[in-house]
PDB file of C-alpha atoms in Angstrom:
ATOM      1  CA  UNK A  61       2.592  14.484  11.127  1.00 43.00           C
ATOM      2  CA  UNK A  62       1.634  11.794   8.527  1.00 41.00           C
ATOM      3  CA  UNK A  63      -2.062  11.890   7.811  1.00 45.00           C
ATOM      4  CA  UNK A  64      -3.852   8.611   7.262  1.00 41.00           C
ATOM      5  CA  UNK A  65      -5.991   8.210   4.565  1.00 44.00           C
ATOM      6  CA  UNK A  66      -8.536   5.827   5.902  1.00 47.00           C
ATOM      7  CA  UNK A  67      -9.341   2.928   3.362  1.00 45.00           C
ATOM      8  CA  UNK A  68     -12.990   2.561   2.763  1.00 46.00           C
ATOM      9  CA  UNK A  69     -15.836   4.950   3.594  1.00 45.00           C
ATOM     10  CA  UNK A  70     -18.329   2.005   4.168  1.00 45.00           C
ATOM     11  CA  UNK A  71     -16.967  -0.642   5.876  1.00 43.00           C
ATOM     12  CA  UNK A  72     -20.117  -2.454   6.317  1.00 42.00           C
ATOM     13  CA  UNK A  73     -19.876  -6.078   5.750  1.00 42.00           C
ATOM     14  CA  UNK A  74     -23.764  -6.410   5.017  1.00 38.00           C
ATOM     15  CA  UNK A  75     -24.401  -3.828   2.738  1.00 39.00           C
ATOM     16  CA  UNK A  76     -24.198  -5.051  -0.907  1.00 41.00           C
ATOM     17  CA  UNK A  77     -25.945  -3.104  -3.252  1.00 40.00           C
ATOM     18  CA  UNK A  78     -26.406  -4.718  -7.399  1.00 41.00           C
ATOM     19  CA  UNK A  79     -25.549  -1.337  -9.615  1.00 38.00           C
ATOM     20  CA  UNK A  80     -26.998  -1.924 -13.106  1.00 35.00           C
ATOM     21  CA  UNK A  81     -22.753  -1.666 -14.662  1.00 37.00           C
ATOM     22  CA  UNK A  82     -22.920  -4.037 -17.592  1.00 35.00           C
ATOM     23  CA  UNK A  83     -22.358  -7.890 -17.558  1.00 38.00           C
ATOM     24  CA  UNK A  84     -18.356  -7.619 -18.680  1.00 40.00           C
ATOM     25  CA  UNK A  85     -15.900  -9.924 -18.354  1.00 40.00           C
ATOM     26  CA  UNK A  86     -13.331  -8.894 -15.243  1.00 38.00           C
ATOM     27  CA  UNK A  87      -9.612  -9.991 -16.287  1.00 44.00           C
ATOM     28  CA  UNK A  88      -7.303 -10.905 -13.501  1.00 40.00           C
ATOM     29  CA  UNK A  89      -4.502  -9.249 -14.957  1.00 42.00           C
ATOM     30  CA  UNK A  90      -6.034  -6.337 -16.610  1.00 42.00           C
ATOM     31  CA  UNK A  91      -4.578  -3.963 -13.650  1.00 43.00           C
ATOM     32  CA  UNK A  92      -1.298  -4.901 -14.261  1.00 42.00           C
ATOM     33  CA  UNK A  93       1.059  -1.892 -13.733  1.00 43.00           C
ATOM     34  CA  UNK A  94       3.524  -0.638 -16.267  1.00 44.00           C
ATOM     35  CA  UNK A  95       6.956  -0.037 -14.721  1.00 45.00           C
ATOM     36  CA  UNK A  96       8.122   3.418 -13.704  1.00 51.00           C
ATOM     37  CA  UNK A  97      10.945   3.543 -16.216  1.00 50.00           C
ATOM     38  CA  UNK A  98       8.080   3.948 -18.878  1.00 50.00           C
ATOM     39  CA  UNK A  99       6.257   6.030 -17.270  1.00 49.00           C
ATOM     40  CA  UNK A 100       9.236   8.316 -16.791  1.00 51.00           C
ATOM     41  CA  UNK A 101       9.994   8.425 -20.587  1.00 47.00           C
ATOM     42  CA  UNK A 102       6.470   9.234 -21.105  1.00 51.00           C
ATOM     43  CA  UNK A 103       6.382  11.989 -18.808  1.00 50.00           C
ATOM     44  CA  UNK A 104       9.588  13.533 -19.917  1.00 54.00           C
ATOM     45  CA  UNK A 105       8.280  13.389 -23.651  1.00 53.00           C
ATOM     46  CA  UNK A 106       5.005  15.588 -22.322  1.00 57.00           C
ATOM     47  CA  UNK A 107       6.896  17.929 -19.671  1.00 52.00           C
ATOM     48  CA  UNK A 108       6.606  20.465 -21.874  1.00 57.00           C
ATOM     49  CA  UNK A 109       3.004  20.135 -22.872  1.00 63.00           C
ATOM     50  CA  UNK A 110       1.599  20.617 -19.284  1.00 81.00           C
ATOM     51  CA  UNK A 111       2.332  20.260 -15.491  1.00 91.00           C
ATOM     52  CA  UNK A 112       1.393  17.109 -14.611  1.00 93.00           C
ATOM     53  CA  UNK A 113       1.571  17.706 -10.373  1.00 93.00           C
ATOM     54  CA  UNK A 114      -0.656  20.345 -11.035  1.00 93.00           C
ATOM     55  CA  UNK A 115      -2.699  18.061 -13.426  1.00 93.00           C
ATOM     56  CA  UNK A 116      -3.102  15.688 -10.611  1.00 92.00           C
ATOM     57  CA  UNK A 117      -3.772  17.942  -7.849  1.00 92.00           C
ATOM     58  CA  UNK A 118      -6.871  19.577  -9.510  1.00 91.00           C
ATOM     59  CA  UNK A 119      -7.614  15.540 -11.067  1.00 89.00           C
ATOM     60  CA  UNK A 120      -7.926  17.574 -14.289  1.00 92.00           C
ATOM     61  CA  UNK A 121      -7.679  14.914 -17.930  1.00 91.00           C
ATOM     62  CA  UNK A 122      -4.170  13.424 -18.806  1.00 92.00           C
ATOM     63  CA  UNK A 123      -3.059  12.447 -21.986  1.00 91.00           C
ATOM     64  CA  UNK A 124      -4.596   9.096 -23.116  1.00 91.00           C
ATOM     65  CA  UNK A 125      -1.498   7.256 -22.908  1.00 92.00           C
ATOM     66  CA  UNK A 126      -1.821   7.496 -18.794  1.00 92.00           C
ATOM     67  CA  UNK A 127      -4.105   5.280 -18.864  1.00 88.00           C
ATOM     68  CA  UNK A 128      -4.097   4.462 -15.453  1.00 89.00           C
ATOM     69  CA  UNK A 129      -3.704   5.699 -11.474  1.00 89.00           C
ATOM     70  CA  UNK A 130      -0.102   4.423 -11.400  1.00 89.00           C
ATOM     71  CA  UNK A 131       1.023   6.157 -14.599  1.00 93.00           C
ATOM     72  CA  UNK A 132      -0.893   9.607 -13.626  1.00 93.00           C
ATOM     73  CA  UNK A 133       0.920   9.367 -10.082  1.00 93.00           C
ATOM     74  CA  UNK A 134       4.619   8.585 -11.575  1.00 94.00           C
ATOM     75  CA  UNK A 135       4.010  11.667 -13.847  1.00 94.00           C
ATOM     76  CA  UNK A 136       2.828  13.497 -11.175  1.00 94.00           C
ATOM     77  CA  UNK A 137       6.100  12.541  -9.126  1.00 94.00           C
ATOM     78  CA  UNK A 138       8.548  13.314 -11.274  1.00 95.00           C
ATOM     79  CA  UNK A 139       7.171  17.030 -12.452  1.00 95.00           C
ATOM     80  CA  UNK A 140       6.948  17.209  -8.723  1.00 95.00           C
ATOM     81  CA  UNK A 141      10.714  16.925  -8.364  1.00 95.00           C
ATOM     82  CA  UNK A 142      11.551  19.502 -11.079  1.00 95.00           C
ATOM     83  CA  UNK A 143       9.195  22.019 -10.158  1.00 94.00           C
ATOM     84  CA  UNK A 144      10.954  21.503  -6.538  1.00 95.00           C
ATOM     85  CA  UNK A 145      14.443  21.179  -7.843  1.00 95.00           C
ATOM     86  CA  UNK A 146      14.269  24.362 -10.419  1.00 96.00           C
ATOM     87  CA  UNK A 147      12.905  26.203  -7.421  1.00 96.00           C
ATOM     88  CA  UNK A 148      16.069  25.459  -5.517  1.00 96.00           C
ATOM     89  CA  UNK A 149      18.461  25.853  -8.310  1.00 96.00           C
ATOM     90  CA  UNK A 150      16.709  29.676  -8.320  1.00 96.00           C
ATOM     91  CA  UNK A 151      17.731  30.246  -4.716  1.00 96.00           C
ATOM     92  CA  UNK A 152      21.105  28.770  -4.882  1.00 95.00           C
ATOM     93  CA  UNK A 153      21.892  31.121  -7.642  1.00 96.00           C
ATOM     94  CA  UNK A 154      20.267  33.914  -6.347  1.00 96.00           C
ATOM     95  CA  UNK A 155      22.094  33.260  -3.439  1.00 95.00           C
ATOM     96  CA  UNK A 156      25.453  33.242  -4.905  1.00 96.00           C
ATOM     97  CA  UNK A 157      25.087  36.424  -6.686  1.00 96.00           C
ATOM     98  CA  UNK A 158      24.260  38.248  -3.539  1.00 96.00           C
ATOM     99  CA  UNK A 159      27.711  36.788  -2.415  1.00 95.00           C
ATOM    100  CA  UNK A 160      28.978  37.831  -5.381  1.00 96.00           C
ATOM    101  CA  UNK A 161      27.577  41.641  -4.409  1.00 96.00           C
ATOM    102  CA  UNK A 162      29.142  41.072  -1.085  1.00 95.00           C
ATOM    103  CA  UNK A 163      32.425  40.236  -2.558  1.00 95.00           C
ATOM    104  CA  UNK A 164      32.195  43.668  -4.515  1.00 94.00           C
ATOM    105  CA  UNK A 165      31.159  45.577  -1.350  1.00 95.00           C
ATOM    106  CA  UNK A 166      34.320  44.157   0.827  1.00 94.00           C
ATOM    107  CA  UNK A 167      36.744  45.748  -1.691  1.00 94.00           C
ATOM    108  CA  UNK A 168      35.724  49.091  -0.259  1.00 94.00           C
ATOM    109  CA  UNK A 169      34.018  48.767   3.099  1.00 94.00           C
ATOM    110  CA  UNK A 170      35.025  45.554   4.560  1.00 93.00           C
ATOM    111  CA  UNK A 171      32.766  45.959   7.393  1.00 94.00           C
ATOM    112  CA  UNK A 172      29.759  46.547   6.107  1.00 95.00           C
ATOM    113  CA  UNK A 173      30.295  43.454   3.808  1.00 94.00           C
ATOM    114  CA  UNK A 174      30.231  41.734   6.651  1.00 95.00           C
ATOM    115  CA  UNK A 175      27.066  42.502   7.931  1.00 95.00           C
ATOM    116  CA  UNK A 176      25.577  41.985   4.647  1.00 95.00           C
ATOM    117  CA  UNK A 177      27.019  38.553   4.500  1.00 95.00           C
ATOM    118  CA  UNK A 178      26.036  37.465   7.881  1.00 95.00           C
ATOM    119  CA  UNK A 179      21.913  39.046   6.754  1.00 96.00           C
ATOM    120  CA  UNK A 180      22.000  37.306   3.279  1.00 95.00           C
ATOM    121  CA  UNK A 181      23.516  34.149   4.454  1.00 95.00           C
ATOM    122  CA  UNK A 182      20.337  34.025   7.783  1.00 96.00           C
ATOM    123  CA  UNK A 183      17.873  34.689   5.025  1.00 95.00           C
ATOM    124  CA  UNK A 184      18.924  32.398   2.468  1.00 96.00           C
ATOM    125  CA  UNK A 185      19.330  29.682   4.990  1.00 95.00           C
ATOM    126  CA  UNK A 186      16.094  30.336   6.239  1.00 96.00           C
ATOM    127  CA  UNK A 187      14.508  30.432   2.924  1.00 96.00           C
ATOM    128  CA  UNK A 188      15.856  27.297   2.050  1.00 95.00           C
ATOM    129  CA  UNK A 189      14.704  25.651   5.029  1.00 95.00           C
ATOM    130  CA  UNK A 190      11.515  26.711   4.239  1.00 96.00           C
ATOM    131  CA  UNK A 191      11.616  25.168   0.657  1.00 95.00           C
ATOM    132  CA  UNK A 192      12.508  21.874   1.977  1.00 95.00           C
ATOM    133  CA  UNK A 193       9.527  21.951   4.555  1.00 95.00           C
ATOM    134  CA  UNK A 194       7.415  23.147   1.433  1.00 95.00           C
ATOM    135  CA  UNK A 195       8.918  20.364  -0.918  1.00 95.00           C
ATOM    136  CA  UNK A 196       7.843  17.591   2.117  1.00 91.00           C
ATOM    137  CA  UNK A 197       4.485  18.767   2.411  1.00 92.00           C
ATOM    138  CA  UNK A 198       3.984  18.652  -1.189  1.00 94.00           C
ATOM    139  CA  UNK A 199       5.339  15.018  -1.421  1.00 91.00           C
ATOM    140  CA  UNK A 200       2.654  14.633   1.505  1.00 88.00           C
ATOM    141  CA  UNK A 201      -0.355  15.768  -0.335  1.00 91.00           C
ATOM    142  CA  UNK A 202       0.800  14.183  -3.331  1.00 93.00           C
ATOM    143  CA  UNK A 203       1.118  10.587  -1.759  1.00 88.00           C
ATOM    144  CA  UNK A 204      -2.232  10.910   0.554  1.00 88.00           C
ATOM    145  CA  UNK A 205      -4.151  11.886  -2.946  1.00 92.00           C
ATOM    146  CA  UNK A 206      -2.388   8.564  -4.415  1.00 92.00           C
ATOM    147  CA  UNK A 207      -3.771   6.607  -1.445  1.00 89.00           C
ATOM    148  CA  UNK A 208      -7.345   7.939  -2.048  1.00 90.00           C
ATOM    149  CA  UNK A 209      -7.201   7.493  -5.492  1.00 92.00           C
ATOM    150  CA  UNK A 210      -5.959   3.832  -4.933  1.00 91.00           C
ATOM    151  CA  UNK A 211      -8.632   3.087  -2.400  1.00 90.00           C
ATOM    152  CA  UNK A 212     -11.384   4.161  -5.012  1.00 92.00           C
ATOM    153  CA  UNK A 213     -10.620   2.133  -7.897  1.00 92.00           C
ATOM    154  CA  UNK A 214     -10.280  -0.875  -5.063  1.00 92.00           C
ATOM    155  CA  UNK A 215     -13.622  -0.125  -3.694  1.00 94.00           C
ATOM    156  CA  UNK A 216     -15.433   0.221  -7.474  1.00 95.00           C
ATOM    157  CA  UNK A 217     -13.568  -3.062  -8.792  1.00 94.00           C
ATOM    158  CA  UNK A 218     -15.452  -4.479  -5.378  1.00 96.00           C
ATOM    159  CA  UNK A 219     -18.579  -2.922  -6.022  1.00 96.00           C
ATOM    160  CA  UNK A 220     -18.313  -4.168  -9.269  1.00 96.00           C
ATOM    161  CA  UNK A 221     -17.188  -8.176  -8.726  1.00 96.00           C
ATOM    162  CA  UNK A 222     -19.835  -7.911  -6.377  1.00 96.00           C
ATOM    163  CA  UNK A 223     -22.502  -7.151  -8.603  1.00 97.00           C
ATOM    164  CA  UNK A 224     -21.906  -9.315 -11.441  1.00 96.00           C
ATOM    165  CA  UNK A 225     -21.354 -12.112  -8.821  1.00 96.00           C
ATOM    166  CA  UNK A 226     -25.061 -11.875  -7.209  1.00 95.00           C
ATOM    167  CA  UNK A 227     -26.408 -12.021 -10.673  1.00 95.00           C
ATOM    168  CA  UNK A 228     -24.821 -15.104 -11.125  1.00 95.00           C
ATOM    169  CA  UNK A 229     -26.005 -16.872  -8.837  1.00 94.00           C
ATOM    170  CA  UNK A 230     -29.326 -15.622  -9.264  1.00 93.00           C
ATOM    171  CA  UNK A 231     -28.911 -16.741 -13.036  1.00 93.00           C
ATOM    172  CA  UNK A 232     -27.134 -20.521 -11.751  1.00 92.00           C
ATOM    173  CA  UNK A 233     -24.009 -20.026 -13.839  1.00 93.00           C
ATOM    174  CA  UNK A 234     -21.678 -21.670 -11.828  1.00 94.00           C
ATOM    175  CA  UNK A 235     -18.640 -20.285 -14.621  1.00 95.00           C
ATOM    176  CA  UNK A 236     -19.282 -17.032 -14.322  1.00 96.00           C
ATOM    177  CA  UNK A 237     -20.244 -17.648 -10.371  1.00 96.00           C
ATOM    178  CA  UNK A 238     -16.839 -18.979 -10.197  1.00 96.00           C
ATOM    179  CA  UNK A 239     -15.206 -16.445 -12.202  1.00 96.00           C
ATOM    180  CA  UNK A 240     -16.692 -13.279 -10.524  1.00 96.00           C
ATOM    181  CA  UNK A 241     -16.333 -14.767  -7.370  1.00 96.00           C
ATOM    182  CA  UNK A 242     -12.847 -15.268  -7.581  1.00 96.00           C
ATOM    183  CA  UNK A 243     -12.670 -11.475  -8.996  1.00 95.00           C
ATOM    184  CA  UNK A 244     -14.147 -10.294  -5.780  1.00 96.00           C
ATOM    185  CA  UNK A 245     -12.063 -12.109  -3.550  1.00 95.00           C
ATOM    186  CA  UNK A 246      -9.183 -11.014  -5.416  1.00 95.00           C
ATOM    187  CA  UNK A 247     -10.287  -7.426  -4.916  1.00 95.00           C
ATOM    188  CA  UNK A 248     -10.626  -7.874  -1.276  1.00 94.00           C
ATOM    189  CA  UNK A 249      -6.843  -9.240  -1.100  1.00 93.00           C
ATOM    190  CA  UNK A 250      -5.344  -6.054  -2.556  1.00 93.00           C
ATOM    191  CA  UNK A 251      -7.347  -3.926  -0.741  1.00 93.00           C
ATOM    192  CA  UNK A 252      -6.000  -6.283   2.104  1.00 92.00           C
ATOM    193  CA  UNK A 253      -2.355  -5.910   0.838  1.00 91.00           C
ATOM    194  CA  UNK A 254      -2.480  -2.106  -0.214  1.00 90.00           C
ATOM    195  CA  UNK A 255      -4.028  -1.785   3.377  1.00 91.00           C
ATOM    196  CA  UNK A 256      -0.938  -3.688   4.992  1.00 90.00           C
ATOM    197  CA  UNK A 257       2.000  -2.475   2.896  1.00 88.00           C
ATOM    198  CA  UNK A 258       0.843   1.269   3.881  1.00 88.00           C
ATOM    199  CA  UNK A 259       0.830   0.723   7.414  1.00 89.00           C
ATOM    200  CA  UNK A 260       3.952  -1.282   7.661  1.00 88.00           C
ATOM    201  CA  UNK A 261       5.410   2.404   5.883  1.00 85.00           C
ATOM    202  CA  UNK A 262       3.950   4.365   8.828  1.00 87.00           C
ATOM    203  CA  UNK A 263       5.402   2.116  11.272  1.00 88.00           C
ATOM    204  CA  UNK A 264       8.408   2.985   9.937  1.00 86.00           C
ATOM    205  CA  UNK A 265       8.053   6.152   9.005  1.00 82.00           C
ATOM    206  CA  UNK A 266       5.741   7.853  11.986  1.00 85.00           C
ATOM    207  CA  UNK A 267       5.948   5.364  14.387  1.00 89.00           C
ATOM    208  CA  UNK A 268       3.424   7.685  16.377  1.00 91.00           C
ATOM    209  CA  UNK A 269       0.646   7.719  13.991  1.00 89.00           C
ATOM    210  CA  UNK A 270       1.143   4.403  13.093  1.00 89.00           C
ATOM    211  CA  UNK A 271      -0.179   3.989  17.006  1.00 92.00           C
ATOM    212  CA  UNK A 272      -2.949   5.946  16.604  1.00 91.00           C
ATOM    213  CA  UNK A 273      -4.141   4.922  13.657  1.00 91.00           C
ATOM    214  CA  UNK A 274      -3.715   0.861  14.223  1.00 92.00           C
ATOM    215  CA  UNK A 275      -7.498   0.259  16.022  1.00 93.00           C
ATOM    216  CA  UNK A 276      -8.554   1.547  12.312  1.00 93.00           C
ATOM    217  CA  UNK A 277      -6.445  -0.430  10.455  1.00 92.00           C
ATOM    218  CA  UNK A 278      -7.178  -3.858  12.418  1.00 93.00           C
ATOM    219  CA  UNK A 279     -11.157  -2.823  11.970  1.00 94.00           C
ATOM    220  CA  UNK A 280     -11.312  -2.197   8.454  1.00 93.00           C
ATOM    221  CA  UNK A 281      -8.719  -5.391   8.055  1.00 92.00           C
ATOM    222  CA  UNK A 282     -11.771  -7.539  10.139  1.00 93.00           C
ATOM    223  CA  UNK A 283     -14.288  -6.216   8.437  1.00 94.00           C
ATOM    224  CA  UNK A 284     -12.976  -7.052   4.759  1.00 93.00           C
ATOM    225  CA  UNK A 285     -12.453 -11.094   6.050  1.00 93.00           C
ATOM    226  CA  UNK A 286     -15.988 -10.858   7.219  1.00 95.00           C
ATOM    227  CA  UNK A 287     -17.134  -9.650   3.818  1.00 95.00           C
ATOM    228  CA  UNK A 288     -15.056 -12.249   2.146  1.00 95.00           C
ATOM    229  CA  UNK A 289     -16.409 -14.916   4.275  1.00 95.00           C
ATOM    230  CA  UNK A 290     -20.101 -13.665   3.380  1.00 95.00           C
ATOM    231  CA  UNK A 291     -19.770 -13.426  -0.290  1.00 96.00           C
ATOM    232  CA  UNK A 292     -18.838 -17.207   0.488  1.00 95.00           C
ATOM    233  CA  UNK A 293     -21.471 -18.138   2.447  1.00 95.00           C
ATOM    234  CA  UNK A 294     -23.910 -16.488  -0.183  1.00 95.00           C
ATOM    235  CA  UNK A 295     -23.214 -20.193  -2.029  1.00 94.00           C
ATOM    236  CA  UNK A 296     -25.007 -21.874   0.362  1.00 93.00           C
ATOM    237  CA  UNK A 297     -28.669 -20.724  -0.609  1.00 92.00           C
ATOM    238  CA  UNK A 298     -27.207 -23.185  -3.998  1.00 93.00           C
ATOM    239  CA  UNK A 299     -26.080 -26.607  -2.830  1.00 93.00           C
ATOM    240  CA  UNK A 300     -25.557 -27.644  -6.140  1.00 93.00           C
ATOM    241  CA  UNK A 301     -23.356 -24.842  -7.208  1.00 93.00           C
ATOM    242  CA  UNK A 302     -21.749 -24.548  -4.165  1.00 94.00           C
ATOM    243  CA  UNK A 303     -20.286 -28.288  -4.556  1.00 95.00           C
ATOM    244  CA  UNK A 304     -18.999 -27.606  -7.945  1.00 93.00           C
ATOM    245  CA  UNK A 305     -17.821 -24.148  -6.898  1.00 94.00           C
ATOM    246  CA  UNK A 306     -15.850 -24.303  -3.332  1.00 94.00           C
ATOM    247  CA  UNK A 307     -13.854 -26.581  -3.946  1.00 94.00           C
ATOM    248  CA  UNK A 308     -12.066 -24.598  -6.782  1.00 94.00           C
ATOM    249  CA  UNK A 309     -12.615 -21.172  -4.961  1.00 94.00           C
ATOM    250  CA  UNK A 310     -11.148 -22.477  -1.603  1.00 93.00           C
ATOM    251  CA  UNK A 311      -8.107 -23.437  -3.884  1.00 93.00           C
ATOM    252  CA  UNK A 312      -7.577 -19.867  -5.123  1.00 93.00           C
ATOM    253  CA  UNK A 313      -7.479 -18.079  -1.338  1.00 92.00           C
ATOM    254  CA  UNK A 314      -4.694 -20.200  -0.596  1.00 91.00           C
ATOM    255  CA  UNK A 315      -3.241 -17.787  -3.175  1.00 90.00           C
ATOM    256  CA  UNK A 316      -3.330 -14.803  -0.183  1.00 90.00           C
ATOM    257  CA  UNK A 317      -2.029 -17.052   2.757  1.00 89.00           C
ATOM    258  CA  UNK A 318       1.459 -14.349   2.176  1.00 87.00           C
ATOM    259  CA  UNK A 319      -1.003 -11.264   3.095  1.00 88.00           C
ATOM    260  CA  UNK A 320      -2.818 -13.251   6.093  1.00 87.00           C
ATOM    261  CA  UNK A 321       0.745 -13.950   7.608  1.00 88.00           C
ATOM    262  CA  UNK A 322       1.492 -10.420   7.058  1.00 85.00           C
ATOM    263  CA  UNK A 323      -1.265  -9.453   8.981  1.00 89.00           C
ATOM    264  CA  UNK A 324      -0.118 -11.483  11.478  1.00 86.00           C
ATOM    265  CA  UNK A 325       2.837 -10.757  11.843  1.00 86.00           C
ATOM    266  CA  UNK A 326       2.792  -6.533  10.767  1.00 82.00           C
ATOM    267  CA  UNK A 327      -0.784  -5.275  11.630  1.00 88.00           C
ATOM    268  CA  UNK A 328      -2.025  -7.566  14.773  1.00 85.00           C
ATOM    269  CA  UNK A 329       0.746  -6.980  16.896  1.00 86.00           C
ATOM    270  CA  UNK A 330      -0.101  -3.603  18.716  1.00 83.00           C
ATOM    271  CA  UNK A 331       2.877  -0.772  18.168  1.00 81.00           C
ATOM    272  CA  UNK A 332       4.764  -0.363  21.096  1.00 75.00           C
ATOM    273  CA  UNK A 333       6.135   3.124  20.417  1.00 63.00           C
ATOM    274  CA  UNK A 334       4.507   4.645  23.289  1.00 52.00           C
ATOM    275  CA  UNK A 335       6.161   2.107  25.670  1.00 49.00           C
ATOM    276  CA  UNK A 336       9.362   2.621  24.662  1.00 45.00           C
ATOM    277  CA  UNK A 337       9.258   6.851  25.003  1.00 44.00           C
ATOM    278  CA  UNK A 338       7.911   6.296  28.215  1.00 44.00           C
ATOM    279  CA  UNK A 339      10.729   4.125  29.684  1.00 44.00           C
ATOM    280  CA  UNK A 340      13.145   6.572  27.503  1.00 44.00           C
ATOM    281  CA  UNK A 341      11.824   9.392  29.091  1.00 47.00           C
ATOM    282  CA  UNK A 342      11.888   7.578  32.611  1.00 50.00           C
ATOM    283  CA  UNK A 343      15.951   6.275  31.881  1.00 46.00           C
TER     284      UNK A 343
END
């Protein structure tokens, strides 16, 4: 079963809190992701310096040059898959040389070479079986830590924009009102997107879950518009900022119409997987 990471601890649309981070400038495009072709090189070029899955698991320091959650999580994968496929390439050839035993054993007792064959081939079959249920729940852990991880830095950048937003306005700069406004509501969009893209893989993946956990989704999917429409309506205690600022911000959520039509169309709709096993069930 697919466990769901749920998004945000405190989905509370009322409960902003001004940290005392420093005044610095948020770039739009600072979170940019390298591609995973780089991040394989990298990781290659380090395999033999230390395990990065294990790394990961136990969130223990990486190298400087993974510098961020995406890089840390490609390394992560890929030492993943070795570890898993050098495990398998062990039983495969510890499997063949017990054949290879059995193969000795037949030129002298034919039927007791067949026992042993039947005995190593059940427990080789089973132990590989085994491996691959191993290798699945690894790749399990290993994405549902990726989700948490992902979820923090989404929640601090928010925590963050936030902050430096209410001191803004509390200072009257409508350019940096502007500017960290936009940074919030940009925040609030990914989280909106990440949200949407990893329940449109569970509806695909574990259509079951993806039934069970869709009241959650919707919820925390309501709850960031409400916050979005709040750090909006925080303009009105300024009517003269707000006229020079809405206009421009109201521009820039057009930006996100794509993710409101994909909650539309890929979160609002309730799953009907339980329909359809009943009236499979009932055929």
């Amino acid at each position: 079963e697919t466990n769901y990471h749920q998004p945000q601890n405190d989905d509370k649309p009322d409960s902003w809190q001004n940290s005392s981070e420093e005044d610095e400038d948020y770039d739009e495009d600072s979170d940019e992701e390298e591609t995973d072709k780089n991040t394989k090189i990298s990781s290659s070029e380090d395999a033999n310096v230390m395990d990065f899955y294990e790394a990961y698991l136990r969130q223990k320091e990486f190298p400087h040059k993974y510098n961020n959650e995406h890089k840390k999580f490609v390394a992560a994968k890929e030492r993943m898959k070795k570890n898993q496929q050098h495990k398998i390439t062990k039983l495969l050839q510890e499997w063949q040389a017990a054949r290879d035993h059995v193969n000795e054993v037949r030129k002298a007792d034919p039927k007791t070479a067949d026992n042993m064959a039947k005995e190593i081939t059940e427990r080789f079959q089973n132990l590989y079986a085994a491996y691959e249920k191993e290798d699945e729940a690894e790749k399990e852990q290993l994405i549902g830590l990726h989700l948490q991880h992902v979820q923090a830095a989404l929640n601090e950048k928010k925590r963050e924009t936030m902050d430096k937003y209410m001191r803004a306005l509390e200072k009257g700069d409508a350019i940096k009102i502007t500017k960290y406004l936009r940074g919030y509501i940009k925040a609030e969009e990914k989280d909106r997107m990440h949200t949407v893209n990893h329940f449109e893989h569970i509806k695909y993946s574990a259509p079951q879950e993806a039934v069970r956990i869709h009241p959650v989704i919707v919820n925390h999917l309501r709850l960031s518009e409400q916050r979005i429409d709040q750090a909006m309506g925080m303009l009105k205690r300024y009517p003269e900022i707000e006229a020079m600022v809405r206009p421009e911000v109201e521009e820039f959520l057009k930006r996100f119409d794509s993710i409101a039509n994909s909650i539309r169309d890929v979160v609002l709709p309730e799953p009907k997987v339980e329909q359809e096993v009943e009236a499979t069930s009932q055929t």
